[in-house]
Amino acid sequence: MKKSIFLFLSVLVCIGCATKKTTHKTTSISFQNVLDSIYKTNPDAKGLLVHIEAPDKNISWSGAVGYSDYKTKTPLQKEQPGLIASSIKTYVSASILRLVEEGFITIDDSIDGLISSKSKELLLTDGYNLKAIKIKHLLSHTSGIEDYVSKNNVGQYFDFITANKKYRWTRDEQIKITVERGDPLGKAGEIFNYADANFLLATEIIERITKKPFYTAMRELLKYNELGINNTWQYTLEDIPENTKALTHQYYGKYQWDSYDIDPSFDLYGGGGIACTSKDLALFSYHFFNNHIVKNEAVKDLIFTEITTKNGKTNDYYLGLSKSTINGFNAYGHGGFWATTVQYIPKLNTSIAVFVLEKDHKKLRKDILETLVKQLQQ
């Protein structure tokens, strides 16, 4: 009798395992079908990369379709990294919050004594009140600081890059150009103006406090090794991690750019610059929102700090973090210049990273996210 019961229970366990495997396989096929379908109707997107991190549903899935090099028609592999551009801003903010957690600074500290002496001198000369500008103003783009790529000169900036693809920018140079572009746009906290210059200054703060290059400090502060974020690095400033596949090409058809042809320093020093896999991007997002990076939840939640500007708007932007809606769910994350994005959906406890390899087709990010979320709800 005991032997019969044991056999019966063993059969049930095996059925359960088979069902779990079948469900996971079916889910993976479903997700891949979403990518294949969207790519089929949008082949000019060059390639698509996705990772879904949803532990509550036992899902950690990466997918790819298209080409990593469109000229040679080299197939895209799901483990290939790409440049995430402005999606780095959440990483920078998270690094600042780690320094808050460790007691070095607060987000209400003035930047006056925290940025480099060279940047301080430039900004003071241009009329900025550095004692009034706080760290939270940098991270929320409400500092009133102009940008080296302003709305008025973005075409000029891109035209220069097109004509000088191998030009190596420095952070100091970009901050200097920021000052040369124009006077302060307003007092701290009064106006929202998205500006990479804010995050270049934030990386200076990280360096001043840690006495290390910002990318080295971020790697430690954000616990890459501890959390298995193994294929992430600051492109050209750090060595490529071991066992990392070749960086995929990314394109901007409007200017006929291939990311391989352009020196990444035009977007490298905190406004952009990280290269990573879609899996690593989703893992960072998931771990951050689940208190695995900033363990003090009250400090972690400072990332949701809202600065209400003079016109009464918050612009759905917090500290290096944007708010959006996907299929009726609130989502928090950040997009990037090269048509990348990562979004965390609290209701589903899920992070999704999407790379569209052709910037001209960046709108596909939303289509992919919405369709995948529908699949996750089933």
PDB file of C-alpha atoms in Angstrom, residues 20-36 52 58-64 78 372 375:
ATOM      1  CA  LYS A  20       5.499  23.664 -15.605  1.00  0.00           C
ATOM      2  CA  LYS A  21       7.974  22.986 -18.415  1.00  0.00           C
ATOM      3  CA  THR A  22       5.223  22.924 -21.036  1.00  0.00           C
ATOM      4  CA  THR A  23       3.770  26.200 -19.725  1.00  0.00           C
ATOM      5  CA  HIS A  24       7.170  27.889 -19.769  1.00  0.00           C
ATOM      6  CA  LYS A  25       7.861  26.606 -23.286  1.00  0.00           C
ATOM      7  CA  THR A  26       4.437  27.749 -24.459  1.00  0.00           C
ATOM      8  CA  THR A  27       4.965  31.184 -22.873  1.00  0.00           C
ATOM      9  CA  SER A  28       8.378  31.528 -24.534  1.00  0.00           C
ATOM     10  CA  ILE A  29       6.913  30.659 -27.921  1.00  0.00           C
ATOM     11  CA  SER A  30       4.140  33.184 -27.328  1.00  0.00           C
ATOM     12  CA  PHE A  31       6.609  35.969 -26.501  1.00  0.00           C
ATOM     13  CA  GLN A  32       8.790  35.113 -29.497  1.00  0.00           C
ATOM     14  CA  ASN A  33       5.726  35.123 -31.736  1.00  0.00           C
ATOM     15  CA  VAL A  34       5.022  38.696 -30.583  1.00  0.00           C
ATOM     16  CA  LEU A  35       8.510  39.799 -31.623  1.00  0.00           C
ATOM     17  CA  ASP A  36       8.401  37.901 -34.900  1.00  0.00           C
ATOM     18  CA  ILE A  52      11.140  39.962 -19.460  1.00  0.00           C
ATOM     19  CA  ASN A  58       8.570  32.119 -13.002  1.00  0.00           C
ATOM     20  CA  ILE A  59       9.574  33.998 -16.162  1.00  0.00           C
ATOM     21  CA  SER A  60      13.056  35.162 -17.100  1.00  0.00           C
ATOM     22  CA  TRP A  61      12.963  35.276 -20.891  1.00  0.00           C
ATOM     23  CA  SER A  62      15.095  36.867 -23.584  1.00  0.00           C
ATOM     24  CA  GLY A  63      14.207  37.074 -27.254  1.00  0.00           C
ATOM     25  CA  ALA A  64      15.604  38.482 -30.470  1.00  0.00           C
ATOM     26  CA  LYS A  78      19.360  37.454 -27.762  1.00  0.00           C
ATOM     27  CA  LEU A 372       3.866  41.571 -24.118  1.00  0.00           C
ATOM     28  CA  GLN A 375       0.505  38.088 -22.889  1.00  0.00           C
TER      29      GLN A 375
END
